mmCIF file of C-alpha atoms in Angstrom:
data_model
loop_
_atom_site.group_PDB
_atom_site.id
_atom_site.type_symbol
_atom_site.label_atom_id
_atom_site.label_comp_id
_atom_site.label_asym_id
_atom_site.label_seq_id
_atom_site.Cartn_x
_atom_site.Cartn_y
_atom_site.Cartn_z
ATOM 1 C CA UNK A 1064 38.027 188.299 118.091
ATOM 2 C CA UNK A 1065 34.834 190.242 117.410
ATOM 3 C CA UNK A 1066 33.021 187.496 119.338
ATOM 4 C CA UNK A 1067 34.617 188.577 122.618
ATOM 5 C CA UNK A 1068 32.058 190.674 124.433
ATOM 6 C CA UNK A 1069 34.765 192.366 126.514
ATOM 7 C CA UNK A 1070 35.941 194.037 123.296
ATOM 8 C CA UNK A 1071 32.628 195.884 123.198
ATOM 9 C CA UNK A 1072 33.024 197.447 126.640
ATOM 10 C CA UNK A 1073 33.217 200.921 125.180
ATOM 11 C CA UNK A 1074 30.153 200.363 123.001
ATOM 12 C CA UNK A 1075 26.715 200.713 124.537
ATOM 13 C CA UNK A 1076 24.787 197.564 123.589
ATOM 14 C CA UNK A 1077 21.159 198.544 123.996
ATOM 15 C CA UNK A 1078 19.542 195.168 123.390
ATOM 16 C CA UNK A 1079 20.621 191.592 123.967
ATOM 17 C CA UNK A 1080 21.628 189.834 120.727
ATOM 18 C CA UNK A 1081 19.323 186.911 119.966
ATOM 19 C CA UNK A 1082 22.165 184.376 120.147
ATOM 20 C CA UNK A 1083 22.540 185.128 123.892
ATOM 21 C CA UNK A 1084 18.858 184.729 124.815
ATOM 22 C CA UNK A 1085 18.208 181.472 126.665
ATOM 23 C CA UNK A 1086 14.946 179.555 126.235
ATOM 24 C CA UNK A 1087 12.312 180.413 128.872
ATOM 25 C CA UNK A 1088 12.889 177.301 130.984
ATOM 26 C CA UNK A 1089 16.620 178.084 131.363
ATOM 27 C CA UNK A 1090 16.474 181.841 131.918
ATOM 28 C CA UNK A 1091 17.421 183.228 135.326
ATOM 29 C CA UNK A 1092 14.235 185.275 135.398
ATOM 30 C CA UNK A 1093 13.672 188.220 137.687
ATOM 31 C CA UNK A 1094 16.785 189.307 139.586
ATOM 32 C CA UNK A 1095 18.111 189.575 142.199
ATOM 33 C CA UNK A 1096 17.282 186.379 144.061
ATOM 34 C CA UNK A 1097 17.508 185.887 147.811
ATOM 35 C CA UNK A 1098 21.035 186.101 149.173
ATOM 36 C CA UNK A 1099 22.534 182.995 150.695
ATOM 37 C CA UNK A 1100 23.593 184.383 154.075
ATOM 38 C CA UNK A 1101 23.867 180.933 155.571
ATOM 39 C CA UNK A 1102 26.525 179.331 153.381
ATOM 40 C CA UNK A 1103 29.095 178.604 156.099
ATOM 41 C CA UNK A 1104 32.119 180.864 156.400
ATOM 42 C CA UNK A 1105 34.889 178.863 158.061
ATOM 43 C CA UNK A 1106 37.904 180.369 159.813
ATOM 44 C CA UNK A 1107 40.943 178.215 159.020
ATOM 45 C CA UNK A 1108 43.074 180.017 161.581
ATOM 46 C CA UNK A 1109 41.304 177.973 164.254
ATOM 47 C CA UNK A 1110 42.665 174.721 162.835
ATOM 48 C CA UNK A 1111 45.979 175.368 164.546
ATOM 49 C CA UNK A 1112 44.491 174.913 168.023
ATOM 50 C CA UNK A 1113 42.122 172.715 169.959
ATOM 51 C CA UNK A 1114 39.238 173.550 167.622
ATOM 52 C CA UNK A 1115 40.652 171.608 164.674
ATOM 53 C CA UNK A 1116 38.153 168.751 165.045
ATOM 54 C CA UNK A 1117 35.288 171.255 165.285
ATOM 55 C CA UNK A 1118 36.427 173.010 162.100
ATOM 56 C CA UNK A 1119 36.762 169.674 160.332
ATOM 57 C CA UNK A 1120 33.176 168.804 161.208
ATOM 58 C CA UNK A 1121 31.952 172.233 160.064
ATOM 59 C CA UNK A 1122 33.583 171.638 156.679
ATOM 60 C CA UNK A 1123 32.055 168.169 156.502
ATOM 61 C CA UNK A 1124 28.582 169.467 157.340
ATOM 62 C CA UNK A 1125 28.823 172.304 154.805
ATOM 63 C CA UNK A 1126 30.017 169.866 152.138
ATOM 64 C CA UNK A 1127 27.070 167.594 152.847
ATOM 65 C CA UNK A 1128 24.382 170.264 152.987
ATOM 66 C CA UNK A 1129 25.548 172.842 150.452
ATOM 67 C CA UNK A 1130 28.477 171.408 148.511
ATOM 68 C CA UNK A 1131 29.969 174.871 149.112
ATOM 69 C CA UNK A 1132 31.585 176.856 151.899
ATOM 70 C CA UNK A 1133 33.813 179.909 152.198
ATOM 71 C CA UNK A 1134 37.140 180.060 154.022
ATOM 72 C CA UNK A 1135 38.860 183.022 155.663
ATOM 73 C CA UNK A 1136 42.272 183.317 157.373
ATOM 74 C CA UNK A 1137 43.462 180.751 154.858
ATOM 75 C CA UNK A 1138 47.065 181.934 154.595
ATOM 76 C CA UNK A 1139 46.986 183.423 151.077
ATOM 77 C CA UNK A 1140 48.051 187.079 151.485
ATOM 78 C CA UNK A 1141 45.248 189.594 151.071
ATOM 79 C CA UNK A 1142 47.411 191.890 148.931
ATOM 80 C CA UNK A 1143 48.218 189.007 146.585
ATOM 81 C CA UNK A 1144 44.510 188.192 146.173
ATOM 82 C CA UNK A 1145 43.753 191.818 145.323
ATOM 83 C CA UNK A 1146 46.712 192.103 142.941
ATOM 84 C CA UNK A 1147 45.666 188.913 141.178
ATOM 85 C CA UNK A 1148 42.117 190.114 140.660
ATOM 86 C CA UNK A 1149 43.498 193.430 139.397
ATOM 87 C CA UNK A 1150 45.638 191.569 136.828
ATOM 88 C CA UNK A 1151 42.607 189.655 135.557
ATOM 89 C CA UNK A 1152 40.492 192.790 135.222
ATOM 90 C CA UNK A 1153 43.289 194.673 133.464
ATOM 91 C CA UNK A 1154 43.797 191.795 131.036
ATOM 92 C CA UNK A 1155 40.193 191.926 129.848
ATOM 93 C CA UNK A 1156 40.457 195.705 129.477
ATOM 94 C CA UNK A 1157 43.443 195.384 127.105
ATOM 95 C CA UNK A 1158 43.065 196.387 123.444
ATOM 96 C CA UNK A 1159 41.876 193.564 121.211
ATOM 97 C CA UNK A 1160 45.272 193.224 119.525
ATOM 98 C CA UNK A 1161 46.941 192.399 122.870
ATOM 99 C CA UNK A 1162 44.462 189.606 123.557
ATOM 100 C CA UNK A 1163 44.465 188.184 120.030
ATOM 101 C CA UNK A 1164 47.474 185.908 120.620
ATOM 102 C CA UNK A 1165 45.479 183.863 123.138
ATOM 103 C CA UNK A 1166 42.179 183.794 121.264
ATOM 104 C CA UNK A 1167 40.880 180.446 120.036
ATOM 105 C CA UNK A 1168 37.628 178.640 119.328
ATOM 106 C CA UNK A 1169 39.358 175.259 119.248
ATOM 107 C CA UNK A 1170 38.695 173.185 122.370
ATOM 108 C CA UNK A 1171 41.624 170.924 121.394
ATOM 109 C CA UNK A 1172 44.170 173.744 121.365
ATOM 110 C CA UNK A 1173 47.450 172.689 123.031
ATOM 111 C CA UNK A 1174 48.315 176.172 124.219
ATOM 112 C CA UNK A 1175 48.798 176.541 127.982
ATOM 113 C CA UNK A 1176 46.781 179.759 127.974
ATOM 114 C CA UNK A 1177 43.631 180.182 125.883
ATOM 115 C CA UNK A 1178 41.009 182.897 125.543
ATOM 116 C CA UNK A 1179 37.539 181.716 124.560
ATOM 117 C CA UNK A 1180 34.329 183.515 123.675
ATOM 118 C CA UNK A 1181 31.466 182.060 125.718
ATOM 119 C CA UNK A 1182 32.699 178.446 126.020
ATOM 120 C CA UNK A 1183 34.799 175.641 124.564
ATOM 121 C CA UNK A 1184 31.989 174.734 122.154
ATOM 122 C CA UNK A 1185 31.174 178.178 120.752
ATOM 123 C CA UNK A 1186 30.722 176.915 117.182
ATOM 124 C CA UNK A 1187 28.122 174.281 118.088
ATOM 125 C CA UNK A 1188 26.282 175.681 121.111
ATOM 126 C CA UNK A 1189 22.685 176.821 120.644
ATOM 127 C CA UNK A 1190 22.980 179.848 122.948
ATOM 128 C CA UNK A 1191 26.107 181.736 123.964
ATOM 129 C CA UNK A 1192 27.069 182.619 127.517
ATOM 130 C CA UNK A 1193 27.489 186.294 128.393
ATOM 131 C CA UNK A 1194 31.162 185.982 129.295
ATOM 132 C CA UNK A 1195 34.708 185.778 128.034
ATOM 133 C CA UNK A 1196 36.853 182.988 129.463
ATOM 134 C CA UNK A 1197 40.625 182.833 129.933
ATOM 135 C CA UNK A 1198 42.017 179.371 130.721
ATOM 136 C CA UNK A 1199 45.491 178.699 132.158
ATOM 137 C CA UNK A 1200 47.174 175.365 132.552
ATOM 138 C CA UNK A 1201 49.084 175.526 135.849
ATOM 139 C CA UNK A 1202 50.937 172.205 136.065
ATOM 140 C CA UNK A 1203 53.861 172.200 135.887
ATOM 141 C CA UNK A 1204 53.739 175.883 136.782
ATOM 142 C CA UNK A 1205 57.288 176.754 135.698
ATOM 143 C CA UNK A 1206 56.547 175.473 132.178
ATOM 144 C CA UNK A 1207 52.988 176.690 131.734
ATOM 145 C CA UNK A 1208 53.719 180.214 132.953
ATOM 146 C CA UNK A 1209 55.897 180.814 129.891
ATOM 147 C CA UNK A 1210 52.743 180.872 127.751
ATOM 148 C CA UNK A 1211 50.795 183.235 130.011
ATOM 149 C CA UNK A 1212 50.171 186.905 129.155
ATOM 150 C CA UNK A 1213 53.021 189.398 129.442
ATOM 151 C CA UNK A 1214 50.483 192.226 129.582
ATOM 152 C CA UNK A 1215 49.585 193.612 132.060
ATOM 153 C CA UNK A 1216 53.246 193.986 132.954
ATOM 154 C CA UNK A 1217 53.262 192.040 136.246
ATOM 155 C CA UNK A 1218 50.754 189.405 135.142
ATOM 156 C CA UNK A 1219 53.032 186.351 135.198
ATOM 157 C CA UNK A 1220 54.714 187.351 138.445
ATOM 158 C CA UNK A 1221 51.487 188.029 140.336
ATOM 159 C CA UNK A 1222 49.308 185.220 138.973
ATOM 160 C CA UNK A 1223 52.196 182.754 139.261
ATOM 161 C CA UNK A 1224 52.643 183.609 142.948
ATOM 162 C CA UNK A 1225 48.890 183.315 143.443
ATOM 163 C CA UNK A 1226 48.787 179.876 141.796
ATOM 164 C CA UNK A 1227 51.610 178.666 144.031
ATOM 165 C CA UNK A 1228 49.844 179.885 147.185
ATOM 166 C CA UNK A 1229 46.477 178.337 146.316
ATOM 167 C CA UNK A 1230 48.221 175.080 145.441
ATOM 168 C CA UNK A 1231 49.560 175.025 149.015
ATOM 169 C CA UNK A 1232 46.130 175.814 150.492
ATOM 170 C CA UNK A 1233 44.194 172.947 148.927
ATOM 171 C CA UNK A 1234 46.007 170.081 150.714
ATOM 172 C CA UNK A 1235 45.123 171.745 154.019
ATOM 173 C CA UNK A 1236 41.431 171.760 153.117
ATOM 174 C CA UNK A 1237 41.531 168.202 151.784
ATOM 175 C CA UNK A 1238 43.227 167.009 154.981
ATOM 176 C CA UNK A 1239 40.429 168.555 157.042
ATOM 177 C CA UNK A 1240 37.914 166.749 154.832
ATOM 178 C CA UNK A 1241 39.878 163.516 155.418
ATOM 179 C CA UNK A 1242 39.627 164.007 159.155
ATOM 180 C CA UNK A 1243 35.920 164.790 158.983
ATOM 181 C CA UNK A 1244 35.250 161.621 156.986
ATOM 182 C CA UNK A 1245 37.457 159.495 159.228
ATOM 183 C CA UNK A 1246 39.939 158.641 156.469
ATOM 184 C CA UNK A 1247 43.630 158.075 156.983
ATOM 185 C CA UNK A 1248 45.826 161.157 156.909
ATOM 186 C CA UNK A 1249 46.977 162.061 153.400
ATOM 187 C CA UNK A 1250 44.292 160.050 151.623
ATOM 188 C CA UNK A 1251 43.871 162.744 148.963
ATOM 189 C CA UNK A 1252 47.582 163.422 148.488
ATOM 190 C CA UNK A 1253 49.587 162.540 145.411
ATOM 191 C CA UNK A 1254 48.102 162.385 141.949
ATOM 192 C CA UNK A 1255 44.519 162.953 143.102
ATOM 193 C CA UNK A 1256 45.003 166.706 142.915
ATOM 194 C CA UNK A 1257 48.100 166.923 140.772
ATOM 195 C CA UNK A 1258 46.670 168.511 137.608
ATOM 196 C CA UNK A 1259 45.720 172.134 138.178
ATOM 197 C CA UNK A 1260 44.163 174.772 135.957
ATOM 198 C CA UNK A 1261 42.789 178.271 136.323
ATOM 199 C CA UNK A 1262 39.619 179.486 134.600
ATOM 200 C CA UNK A 1263 39.019 183.237 134.676
ATOM 201 C CA UNK A 1264 35.499 184.360 133.793
ATOM 202 C CA UNK A 1265 34.727 187.955 132.863
ATOM 203 C CA UNK A 1266 31.074 189.020 132.698
ATOM 204 C CA UNK A 1267 30.592 192.530 131.221
ATOM 205 C CA UNK A 1268 27.368 194.434 131.981
ATOM 206 C CA UNK A 1269 24.478 192.709 130.204
ATOM 207 C CA UNK A 1270 21.603 194.558 128.460
ATOM 208 C CA UNK A 1271 19.000 192.160 129.892
ATOM 209 C CA UNK A 1272 20.224 189.880 132.714
ATOM 210 C CA UNK A 1273 16.823 188.198 132.983
ATOM 211 C CA UNK A 1274 17.300 186.565 129.554
ATOM 212 C CA UNK A 1275 21.010 185.651 129.642
ATOM 213 C CA UNK A 1276 23.407 183.597 131.726
ATOM 214 C CA UNK A 1277 27.061 184.125 132.485
ATOM 215 C CA UNK A 1278 27.491 180.433 133.205
ATOM 216 C CA UNK A 1279 24.852 177.719 132.833
ATOM 217 C CA UNK A 1280 23.937 175.376 135.679
ATOM 218 C CA UNK A 1281 26.503 172.640 136.183
ATOM 219 C CA UNK A 1282 28.442 170.615 138.722
ATOM 220 C CA UNK A 1283 32.232 170.515 138.606
ATOM 221 C CA UNK A 1284 33.682 167.178 137.384
ATOM 222 C CA UNK A 1285 36.982 167.592 139.219
ATOM 223 C CA UNK A 1286 38.083 166.969 142.824
ATOM 224 C CA UNK A 1287 37.702 170.419 144.364
ATOM 225 C CA UNK A 1288 37.489 174.044 143.168
ATOM 226 C CA UNK A 1289 38.788 177.202 144.854
ATOM 227 C CA UNK A 1290 37.010 180.337 143.629
ATOM 228 C CA UNK A 1291 38.255 183.898 143.912
ATOM 229 C CA UNK A 1292 35.508 186.422 143.193
ATOM 230 C CA UNK A 1293 35.350 190.185 143.241
ATOM 231 C CA UNK A 1294 32.753 192.115 145.260
ATOM 232 C CA UNK A 1295 30.009 191.856 142.607
ATOM 233 C CA UNK A 1296 27.280 189.272 143.239
ATOM 234 C CA UNK A 1297 26.702 186.647 140.572
ATOM 235 C CA UNK A 1298 27.367 183.141 141.907
ATOM 236 C CA UNK A 1299 24.236 181.123 142.687
ATOM 237 C CA UNK A 1300 23.751 177.598 144.033
ATOM 238 C CA UNK A 1301 20.680 175.409 143.720
ATOM 239 C CA UNK A 1302 19.330 174.362 147.110
ATOM 240 C CA UNK A 1303 15.881 173.298 148.270
ATOM 241 C CA UNK A 1304 14.505 173.769 144.740
ATOM 242 C CA UNK A 1305 15.520 177.404 144.418
ATOM 243 C CA UNK A 1306 18.476 179.449 143.262
ATOM 244 C CA UNK A 1307 20.178 181.385 146.037
ATOM 245 C CA UNK A 1308 23.010 183.881 145.697
ATOM 246 C CA UNK A 1309 26.362 183.380 147.415
ATOM 247 C CA UNK A 1310 27.374 186.812 148.652
ATOM 248 C CA UNK A 1311 31.088 187.656 148.294
ATOM 249 C CA UNK A 1312 32.908 187.768 151.632
ATOM 250 C CA UNK A 1313 35.974 190.050 151.794
ATOM 251 C CA UNK A 1314 39.267 188.128 151.461
ATOM 252 C CA UNK A 1315 37.495 184.774 151.341
ATOM 253 C CA UNK A 1316 37.690 181.857 148.934
ATOM 254 C CA UNK A 1317 34.606 179.921 147.896
ATOM 255 C CA UNK A 1318 35.286 176.174 148.073
ATOM 256 C CA UNK A 1319 33.254 173.882 145.832
ATOM 257 C CA UNK A 1320 33.035 170.097 146.168
ATOM 258 C CA UNK A 1321 33.588 168.339 142.824
ATOM 259 C CA UNK A 1322 32.115 165.076 141.570
ATOM 260 C CA UNK A 1323 35.284 163.124 142.417
ATOM 261 C CA UNK A 1324 34.950 163.944 146.120
ATOM 262 C CA UNK A 1325 31.317 162.872 145.958
ATOM 263 C CA UNK A 1326 32.356 159.513 144.516
ATOM 264 C CA UNK A 1327 35.269 158.944 146.914
ATOM 265 C CA UNK A 1328 33.165 159.901 149.930
ATOM 266 C CA UNK A 1329 30.578 157.321 148.780
ATOM 267 C CA UNK A 1330 27.951 160.047 148.425
ATOM 268 C CA UNK A 1331 28.562 161.619 151.848
ATOM 269 C CA UNK A 1332 29.742 164.864 150.232
ATOM 270 C CA UNK A 1333 27.694 166.538 147.511
ATOM 271 C CA UNK A 1334 28.651 168.287 144.306
ATOM 272 C CA UNK A 1335 25.920 170.878 143.911
ATOM 273 C CA UNK A 1336 24.573 172.628 140.825
ATOM 274 C CA UNK A 1337 25.627 176.240 140.481
ATOM 275 C CA UNK A 1338 25.570 178.989 137.859
ATOM 276 C CA UNK A 1339 26.574 182.605 137.285
ATOM 277 C CA UNK A 1340 24.125 185.391 136.504
ATOM 278 C CA UNK A 1341 24.898 188.824 135.090
ATOM 279 C CA UNK A 1342 23.824 192.356 135.877
ATOM 280 C CA UNK A 1343 23.235 195.459 133.772
ATOM 281 C CA UNK A 1344 25.469 197.859 135.699
ATOM 282 C CA UNK A 1345 28.831 196.392 136.651
ATOM 283 C CA UNK A 1346 31.306 193.939 135.160
ATOM 284 C CA UNK A 1347 32.074 190.912 137.324
ATOM 285 C CA UNK A 1348 35.251 188.809 137.320
ATOM 286 C CA UNK A 1349 35.887 185.491 139.036
ATOM 287 C CA UNK A 1350 38.685 182.927 138.897
ATOM 288 C CA UNK A 1351 38.145 179.220 139.540
ATOM 289 C CA UNK A 1352 41.210 177.146 140.438
ATOM 290 C CA UNK A 1353 40.503 173.508 139.541
ATOM 291 C CA UNK A 1354 42.254 170.558 141.167
ATOM 292 C CA UNK A 1355 41.949 167.434 139.054
ATOM 293 C CA UNK A 1356 43.153 163.844 139.358
ATOM 294 C CA UNK A 1357 45.588 162.570 136.751
ATOM 295 C CA UNK A 1358 43.777 160.986 133.807
ATOM 296 C CA UNK A 1359 44.848 157.428 134.680
ATOM 297 C CA UNK A 1360 43.936 157.588 138.381
ATOM 298 C CA UNK A 1361 41.249 155.142 139.475
ATOM 299 C CA UNK A 1362 38.412 156.883 141.319
ATOM 300 C CA UNK A 1363 36.299 154.815 143.706
ATOM 301 C CA UNK A 1364 34.576 155.079 147.087
ATOM 302 C CA UNK A 1365 37.100 154.939 149.933
ATOM 303 C CA UNK A 1366 37.201 151.416 151.400
ATOM 304 C CA UNK A 1367 37.145 152.845 154.923
ATOM 305 C CA UNK A 1368 33.668 154.259 154.227
ATOM 306 C CA UNK A 1369 32.218 150.982 152.992
ATOM 307 C CA UNK A 1370 30.659 148.288 155.159
ATOM 308 C CA UNK A 1371 27.607 146.044 155.241
ATOM 309 C CA UNK A 1372 25.273 148.908 156.100
ATOM 310 C CA UNK A 1373 27.003 151.348 153.704
ATOM 311 C CA UNK A 1374 27.711 149.485 150.454
ATOM 312 C CA UNK A 1375 29.515 151.274 147.612
ATOM 313 C CA UNK A 1376 27.288 153.651 145.649
ATOM 314 C CA UNK A 1377 29.625 154.027 142.667
ATOM 315 C CA UNK A 1378 31.837 151.710 140.630
ATOM 316 C CA UNK A 1379 35.521 152.396 140.182
ATOM 317 C CA UNK A 1380 36.585 154.204 137.013
ATOM 318 C CA UNK A 1381 39.538 156.082 135.615
ATOM 319 C CA UNK A 1382 39.184 159.841 135.849
ATOM 320 C CA UNK A 1383 39.550 160.172 132.085
ATOM 321 C CA UNK A 1384 36.556 157.842 131.588
ATOM 322 C CA UNK A 1385 34.454 159.981 133.897
ATOM 323 C CA UNK A 1386 35.601 163.194 132.220
ATOM 324 C CA UNK A 1387 34.814 161.948 128.726
ATOM 325 C CA UNK A 1388 31.344 160.912 129.804
ATOM 326 C CA UNK A 1389 30.825 164.311 131.441
ATOM 327 C CA UNK A 1390 32.076 166.307 128.458
ATOM 328 C CA UNK A 1391 29.870 164.515 125.926
ATOM 329 C CA UNK A 1392 26.864 165.954 127.724
ATOM 330 C CA UNK A 1393 27.940 169.537 126.894
ATOM 331 C CA UNK A 1394 26.299 170.810 130.060
ATOM 332 C CA UNK A 1395 22.985 168.983 129.568
ATOM 333 C CA UNK A 1396 21.429 166.182 131.606
ATOM 334 C CA UNK A 1397 23.380 167.223 134.679
ATOM 335 C CA UNK A 1398 21.218 165.090 136.937
ATOM 336 C CA UNK A 1399 22.429 162.014 135.052
ATOM 337 C CA UNK A 1400 26.140 162.803 135.157
ATOM 338 C CA UNK A 1401 26.771 160.302 137.960
ATOM 339 C CA UNK A 1402 24.154 157.762 136.923
ATOM 340 C CA UNK A 1403 26.501 156.005 134.490
ATOM 341 C CA UNK A 1404 28.835 155.200 137.397
ATOM 342 C CA UNK A 1405 26.279 154.173 140.021
ATOM 343 C CA UNK A 1406 26.036 150.571 141.143
ATOM 344 C CA UNK A 1407 22.611 149.012 141.058
ATOM 345 C CA UNK A 1408 21.261 147.073 144.038
#
């Protein structure tokens, strides 16, 4: 438990411990970086009218160019979003003894709610991330919720309601992506997004943000990710050979294309590298809701997107095969994560 940096919130750490200092080539360097004002913010309220096709194309374009976009007027109540973020922040502020029941350094733990220092591979990683990470299994929700925190008092009620609302939002976004790609309605329904999980990252103030990372560069291996972030900047995406910050937009979700959508779209959509940086003044909290295919689902380019002039880029594989290949890299060789599944001309 002493490895949780949130437990040291009341202690002024004047210098960054050596185990958190990244090698020069991986450090974020001088901060802040330029803000990404042009990541599209898409109003989902307009999908109910004649502009639906326009919105679908905006999502498609953003997914091709950035691999990210933000959505507003998405139907998840604003008060629920704020209450959920409040629950997460209050959890990390709890006394150590209240968090101890969830603490583990075992990536194979079967618990439906787990609290990790840094990452799943704390014992073997060369450098630690400047974060604490709370992971929830969310499917089936009525079973998993029984293992979630009971403190703060309303945690299960609020976060459970939030999980249910976001689970309803994702099919709407996936259907718009279907329409933009020209796929049949409901192509992504069923087991493609059945397995859901929630990863809550808490980044306390860091003594030297130029030397540490809250989250190393990576692409998400899943289908699609819905991110709730507070009003503190920290998310960055890699575009045009530079890191650019994604400014928080009030009451918005950040939507992130995962590797599985890149494969199924036959490389039309892009899963883009991203990371989280820290700051020396204010704690930051974010919550990523992951939508994953079932392990045994076959992932392959959609047949409707393949023809003589657009041959398949990737071979078919079970999601579990892809995930195992991804996890063995432990965050390294990101550029090669898809290479194992590419077809050669």
